[in-house]
CSV table of C-alpha atoms in Angstrom, one decimal:
chain,number,residue,atom,x,y,z
A,1141,MET,CA,29.2,88.2,-81.1
A,1142,THR,CA,27.2,91.5,-81.5
A,1143,THR,CA,23.7,91.7,-82.5
A,1144,TRP,CA,21.1,93.9,-84.7
A,1145,CYS,CA,18.6,95.1,-83.1
A,1146,PHE,CA,18.5,92.2,-80.2
A,1147,ARG,CA,19.5,89.6,-82.7
A,1148,SER,CA,22.4,87.6,-82.6
A,1149,ILE,CA,25.4,87.6,-85.2
A,1150,ALA,CA,25.8,84.3,-86.4
A,1151,LEU,CA,29.1,82.8,-88.3
A,1152,ASP,CA,29.4,80.0,-89.7
A,1153,TYR,CA,33.1,77.8,-90.4
A,1154,CYS,CA,34.4,78.3,-93.6
A,1155,ASP,CA,37.7,77.7,-94.3
A,1156,ASP,CA,41.5,77.3,-92.6
A,1157,VAL,CA,43.3,80.6,-94.2
A,1158,GLU,CA,47.3,82.2,-93.1
A,1159,VAL,CA,47.3,85.8,-92.5
A,1160,SER,CA,50.9,87.3,-92.1
A,1161,GLY,CA,52.3,84.3,-91.5
A,1162,ALA,CA,49.7,82.7,-88.7
A,1163,ARG,CA,46.8,80.4,-89.6
A,1164,GLY,CA,43.4,80.8,-88.4
A,1165,TYR,CA,40.0,79.5,-88.8
A,1166,ARG,CA,37.8,82.3,-91.1
A,1167,TYR,CA,34.0,82.1,-90.2
A,1168,LYS,CA,31.7,84.0,-92.9
A,1169,ALA,CA,28.5,85.2,-91.9
A,1170,GLY,CA,25.5,83.9,-93.9
A,1171,ALA,CA,22.3,84.5,-95.7
A,1172,SER,CA,20.5,83.0,-92.6
A,1173,ILE,CA,21.4,86.5,-90.4
A,1174,LEU,CA,19.4,88.4,-93.4
A,1175,ASP,CA,16.3,85.8,-93.2
A,1176,ASN,CA,13.4,86.4,-92.4
A,1177,GLY,CA,11.5,83.2,-92.4
A,1178,THR,CA,12.1,81.6,-96.0
A,1179,LEU,CA,15.2,79.9,-95.0
A,1180,ASP,CA,14.2,79.0,-91.5
A,1181,PRO,CA,10.8,79.5,-90.4
A,1182,SER,CA,12.1,80.0,-87.2
A,1183,THR,CA,13.5,83.5,-87.9
A,1184,ALA,CA,10.0,85.2,-89.0
A,1185,CYS,CA,9.5,86.7,-85.8
A,1186,PHE,CA,12.7,89.3,-86.9
A,1187,CYS,CA,10.2,90.6,-89.7
A,1188,GLY,CA,8.8,93.0,-87.6
A,1189,GLY,CA,5.0,92.6,-88.8
A,1190,ARG,CA,6.5,92.7,-92.5
A,1191,CYS,CA,8.4,90.1,-94.0
A,1192,SER,CA,10.8,91.1,-97.0
A,1193,PRO,CA,12.6,88.7,-99.3
A,1194,VAL,CA,15.8,87.4,-98.1
A,1195,GLY,CA,18.5,90.1,-97.9
A,1196,VAL,CA,17.6,92.6,-95.5
A,1197,LEU,CA,17.1,92.9,-91.9
A,1198,ASN,CA,14.1,94.9,-90.5
A,1199,VAL,CA,15.7,97.3,-87.7
A,1200,SER,CA,12.7,100.1,-87.7
A,1201,SER,CA,11.9,99.1,-84.0
A,1202,CYS,CA,15.5,100.1,-83.2
A,1203,ARG,CA,15.2,103.1,-85.3
A,1204,PHE,CA,12.3,104.6,-83.7
A,1205,GLY,CA,10.2,103.4,-86.7
A,1206,SER,CA,11.8,104.8,-89.2
A,1207,PRO,CA,12.2,102.7,-92.6
A,1208,ALA,CA,15.5,101.3,-92.1
A,1209,PHE,CA,16.9,98.2,-93.3
A,1210,VAL,CA,20.4,96.7,-92.8
A,1211,SER,CA,22.0,94.5,-95.5
A,1212,TYR,CA,25.5,93.3,-96.7
A,1213,PRO,CA,26.7,95.4,-99.6
A,1214,HIS,CA,25.0,95.6,-102.7
A,1215,PHE,CA,22.8,93.5,-101.4
A,1216,TYR,CA,25.1,90.4,-101.3
A,1217,LEU,CA,23.3,86.5,-100.7
A,1218,GLY,CA,20.2,88.8,-100.8
A,1219,ASP,CA,17.4,88.0,-103.5
A,1220,GLN,CA,17.3,88.8,-107.1
A,1221,TYR,CA,14.2,91.5,-106.1
A,1222,TYR,CA,16.9,93.5,-104.7
A,1223,LEU,CA,19.1,93.9,-107.7
A,1224,GLN,CA,16.2,94.7,-110.3
A,1225,GLN,CA,15.1,97.4,-108.3
A,1226,VAL,CA,18.3,99.8,-108.1
A,1227,GLU,CA,21.3,99.9,-111.1
A,1228,GLY,CA,24.8,100.0,-110.6
A,1229,LEU,CA,24.7,96.9,-108.3
A,1230,SER,CA,27.2,94.5,-108.2
A,1231,PRO,CA,27.4,92.2,-105.5
A,1232,ASP,CA,31.2,90.4,-104.6
A,1233,LYS,CA,32.3,87.9,-102.2
A,1234,ASP,CA,35.8,89.1,-102.1
A,1235,ARG,CA,34.8,92.9,-101.4
A,1236,HIS,CA,31.6,92.4,-99.7
A,1237,GLU,CA,31.6,89.4,-97.5
A,1238,PHE,CA,31.2,89.1,-93.4
A,1239,TYR,CA,33.9,87.7,-92.2
A,1240,VAL,CA,36.3,86.9,-88.8
A,1241,THR,CA,39.5,85.2,-89.0
A,1242,LEU,CA,40.4,83.6,-85.4
A,1243,GLU,CA,43.7,82.7,-83.7
A,1244,PRO,CA,43.2,78.4,-83.8
A,1245,SER,CA,45.4,77.8,-80.7
A,1246,ALA,CA,42.8,79.7,-78.5
A,1247,VAL,CA,39.7,77.9,-80.0
A,1248,LYS,CA,37.7,75.3,-78.0
A,1249,GLY,CA,34.3,74.5,-78.5
A,1250,TYR,CA,31.9,71.0,-79.1
A,1251,ILE,CA,29.4,70.6,-82.4
A,1252,SER,CA,25.8,69.3,-81.6
A,1253,VAL,CA,24.0,67.8,-84.0
A,1254,ASP,CA,20.1,65.9,-83.5
A,1255,GLY,CA,21.2,66.7,-79.6
A,1256,ARG,CA,24.6,64.5,-79.9
A,1257,ILE,CA,27.9,66.6,-78.5
A,1258,TYR,CA,31.0,66.2,-81.0
A,1259,SER,CA,34.4,67.5,-80.3
A,1260,SER,CA,35.7,70.4,-82.8
A,1261,PRO,CA,38.7,72.3,-82.9
A,1262,MET,CA,36.6,75.1,-84.9
A,1263,ALA,CA,34.2,76.3,-82.3
A,1264,SER,CA,34.9,80.2,-80.8
A,1265,LEU,CA,31.4,81.6,-81.8
A,1266,VAL,CA,27.4,81.0,-81.4
A,1267,LEU,CA,27.3,79.6,-84.8
A,1268,THR,CA,24.3,78.8,-86.6
A,1269,ASP,CA,24.3,76.2,-89.8
A,1270,SER,CA,20.7,75.1,-89.4
A,1271,SER,CA,18.2,74.4,-86.6
A,1272,LEU,CA,19.9,71.2,-86.0
A,1273,LEU,CA,23.8,72.0,-86.2
A,1274,THR,CA,24.9,74.5,-83.3
A,1275,VAL,CA,28.7,75.3,-82.3
A,1276,ASN,CA,28.8,76.6,-78.7
A,1277,ILE,CA,31.8,78.8,-77.1
A,1278,GLN,CA,33.7,77.6,-74.6
A,1279,THR,CA,36.6,80.4,-75.0
A,1280,SER,CA,37.0,82.7,-77.8
A,1281,GLY,CA,40.0,82.6,-80.3
A,1282,ILE,CA,42.6,86.1,-81.0
A,1283,PRO,CA,41.5,87.5,-84.5
A,1284,LEU,CA,43.7,88.1,-86.8
A,1285,ASP,CA,41.6,89.5,-89.4
A,1286,VAL,CA,38.3,90.9,-89.4
A,1287,ALA,CA,36.3,92.2,-92.4
A,1288,ALA,CA,32.8,94.0,-91.2
A,1289,ARG,CA,31.1,95.1,-94.3
A,1290,VAL,CA,27.2,96.5,-93.3
A,1291,GLN,CA,24.8,98.4,-95.8
A,1292,VAL,CA,22.0,100.5,-94.4
A,1293,ASN,CA,18.8,100.7,-96.8
A,1294,ILE,CA,15.6,103.1,-96.4
A,1295,LEU,CA,12.4,101.2,-97.4
A,1296,LEU,CA,10.7,103.7,-99.9
A,1297,GLU,CA,6.6,103.4,-100.9
A,1298,ASP,CA,4.2,105.0,-102.8
A,1299,ARG,CA,2.6,108.1,-100.4
A,1300,PRO,CA,-0.5,109.7,-102.0
A,1301,ASN,CA,-0.6,112.8,-99.4
A,1302,VAL,CA,3.0,113.6,-99.8
A,1303,ALA,CA,3.9,114.8,-103.7
A,1304,LEU,CA,7.7,113.8,-103.8
A,1305,TYR,CA,6.7,109.9,-102.8
A,1306,GLU,CA,3.7,110.0,-104.8
A,1307,GLY,CA,3.3,107.3,-107.6
A,1308,ILE,CA,6.7,105.5,-107.0
A,1309,PRO,CA,7.4,102.4,-106.4
A,1310,THR,CA,8.1,100.3,-103.6
A,1311,LEU,CA,11.8,99.7,-103.3
A,1312,TYR,CA,14.6,99.2,-100.8
A,1313,MET,CA,16.8,102.3,-101.6
A,1314,PRO,CA,20.8,101.5,-100.6
A,1315,VAL,CA,22.1,104.8,-98.6
A,1316,ILE,CA,25.7,104.0,-97.4
A,1317,TRP,CA,27.4,101.0,-97.0
A,1318,PHE,CA,30.6,100.5,-94.8
A,1319,GLU,CA,33.3,98.8,-93.9
A,1320,ALA,CA,35.7,97.9,-90.2
A,1321,ARG,CA,38.6,96.3,-91.3
A,1322,GLY,CA,41.2,95.0,-89.4
A,1323,THR,CA,44.7,92.7,-90.0
A,1324,VAL,CA,47.7,92.0,-88.2
A,1325,THR,CA,51.2,92.3,-89.2
A,1326,ALA,CA,53.9,90.2,-88.9
A,1327,ASP,CA,55.6,92.1,-85.9
A,1328,GLU,CA,52.1,91.6,-84.5
A,1329,VAL,CA,51.7,87.9,-84.9
A,1330,SER,CA,54.9,87.6,-83.4
A,1331,SER,CA,54.2,89.2,-80.1
A,1332,LEU,CA,51.1,86.7,-80.0
A,1333,ALA,CA,52.9,83.5,-79.8
A,1334,PRO,CA,53.5,83.7,-76.4
A,1335,LEU,CA,50.2,84.5,-76.0
A,1336,ALA,CA,49.0,81.6,-77.8
A,1337,ALA,CA,51.0,79.4,-75.6
A,1338,LEU,CA,50.2,81.0,-72.5
A,1339,PRO,CA,46.7,78.3,-71.9
A,1340,THR,CA,49.6,75.5,-72.5
A,1341,PHE,CA,52.1,76.9,-70.1
A,1342,VAL,CA,49.3,77.9,-67.2
A,1343,LEU,CA,48.0,73.5,-67.4
A,1344,ALA,CA,51.5,72.7,-67.4
A,1345,CYS,CA,52.2,74.6,-64.1
A,1346,SER,CA,48.8,74.1,-62.7
A,1347,LEU,CA,49.7,69.8,-63.3
A,1348,THR,CA,53.4,70.5,-61.8
A,1349,ILE,CA,52.0,71.9,-58.5
A,1350,LEU,CA,49.2,69.3,-58.0
A,1351,ALA,CA,51.9,66.3,-58.7
A,1352,LEU,CA,54.4,68.0,-56.2
A,1353,GLY,CA,51.4,68.3,-53.7
A,1354,ALA,CA,50.7,64.5,-54.3
A,1355,LEU,CA,54.2,63.7,-53.5
A,1356,LEU,CA,54.5,65.8,-50.6
A,1357,VAL,CA,51.2,64.4,-49.1
A,1358,ALA,CA,52.5,60.5,-50.0
A,1359,GLY,CA,56.1,61.2,-48.4
A,1360,VAL,CA,54.8,62.6,-45.4
A,1361,ALA,CA,52.2,59.4,-45.3
A,1362,MET,CA,54.7,57.0,-45.9
A,1363,TYR,CA,57.5,58.5,-43.4
A,1364,CYS,CA,54.5,58.0,-40.5
A,1365,TRP,CA,53.7,54.5,-41.5
A,1366,PHE,CA,57.3,53.4,-41.5
A,1367,HIS,CA,58.3,55.5,-38.9
A,1368,PRO,CA,55.3,55.4,-35.8
A,1369,GLU,CA,58.0,55.8,-33.0
A,1370,THR,CA,59.0,59.1,-34.2
A,1371,SER,CA,55.0,60.2,-34.8
A,1372,ALA,CA,53.9,59.3,-31.6
A,1373,HIS,CA,57.0,61.1,-29.8
A,1374,PHE,CA,56.1,64.2,-32.0
A,1375,LEU,CA,52.6,64.3,-30.8
A,1376,GLU,CA,53.1,63.5,-27.5
A,1377,ARG,CA,55.7,66.5,-26.8
A,1378,ARG,CA,52.7,68.6,-28.4
A,1379,CYS,CA,50.7,67.5,-26.2
A,1380,ARG,CA,52.9,68.0,-23.4
A,1381,LYS,CA,53.7,71.9,-24.8
A,1382,ARG,CA,49.9,72.3,-24.8
A,1383,THR,CA,49.0,71.4,-21.4
A,1384,ALA,CA,52.3,73.2,-20.0
A,1385,THR,CA,51.6,76.5,-21.6
A,1386,LYS,CA,47.1,75.9,-20.5
A,1387,PRO,CA,46.9,78.3,-17.3
A,1388,ASP,CA,46.0,77.2,-14.1
A,1389,GLN,CA,42.7,78.2,-13.1
A,1390,SER,CA,43.1,77.8,-9.9
A,1391,LEU,CA,44.9,80.6,-9.2
A,1392,SER,CA,41.9,82.7,-9.9
A,1393,PRO,CA,39.6,83.2,-7.3
A,1394,LEU,CA,36.7,83.9,-9.5
A,1395,VAL,CA,36.9,80.5,-11.5
A,1396,LYS,CA,35.9,77.8,-10.1
A,1397,ASP,CA,35.8,74.4,-12.6
A,1398,ASN,CA,35.4,76.3,-15.7
A,1399,LYS,CA,32.2,77.9,-14.5
A,1400,LYS,CA,31.2,81.2,-14.6
A,1401,PRO,CA,32.6,83.5,-12.4
A,1402,GLU,CA,30.9,84.0,-8.6
A,1403,SER,CA,29.3,87.1,-7.8
A,1404,ILE,CA,31.0,89.6,-5.9
A,1405,VAL,CA,29.6,91.9,-3.0
A,1406,LEU,CA,30.8,95.3,-2.3
A,1407,LYS,CA,29.8,97.2,0.6
A,1408,VAL,CA,30.0,100.8,0.8
A,1409,LYS,CA,29.7,102.2,4.2
C-alpha cells in the first residue's frame, strides 16, 4: 500500500461488509504497524535507536531528525502509557480506525502459513498477521470505502539549557490528527458493475479464441488426412508456380552456376 518512512503498512482482513449496496472485504490496520519490537521482535529495527511503548512509530529519520512520531488518532490501539500522559484522549474504533474496503470480485491471492500455500479470496494487499501468516498480492480490488486516519505527535523532553523545556516530563504530545475518507455512492457502484465483470469477459473471449484456433487446426489436419490427393495436388501446383517464376540465370553473362560475377576488364584508349 503506502509507506511510513520506508515501512510498509500491513492491513489485516477483518470482515465482509456492504457499501452502497456492494459487497466488499474490509482490511484494517492493526497494532503491528506501530510495533517497536514488543509484539514482534523483528520490528525492533524501526525504533530508530530508541524503542517506545507500542502505539507510535518513530519517523524522525524522515523529518531531518526532528522528534516526530505518528500514531492512530487519540493513540488508538496504543499502550496505556500514552493515555496517562495527556488529558482528553478517548480512542474509539468507529472514529479512529484505519481501514480499507475492497470490491471482492477483483481480489485474488494466496495465504502462506508455515510455508504451506492456501488459495484465498481475501487477499489483495501484502498482509502480515504474524511472522507465520502472510497473504500476497496478485491483483488489487476496487476501493469501495477508505478511512486513512493518522495522528502526528512530538516528543517533549527535559532540556536544561532551554528554559521553556526545563523540568518538563517526557511525553508524546499530540499535534494534529487527520482523516482521508472516501466512499463510493450507489450510482458509482452501478457503473463499476461492468468493470467488475471485465476479467470474466476477457477470460471467456480468450478461451473462445483458443478453442476456435484449435478447431481450425484440427479441421485442416483432418482434411489433409482424408483428402491426400488434394493436398498433394496443391503442393505440386505451388512447386510449379515457384519454378515458373524463378529467373533464368543462364541469360545473365555475369552469373554462372550461382557463383560470384566474373571480373570485367575495361580498356580505355
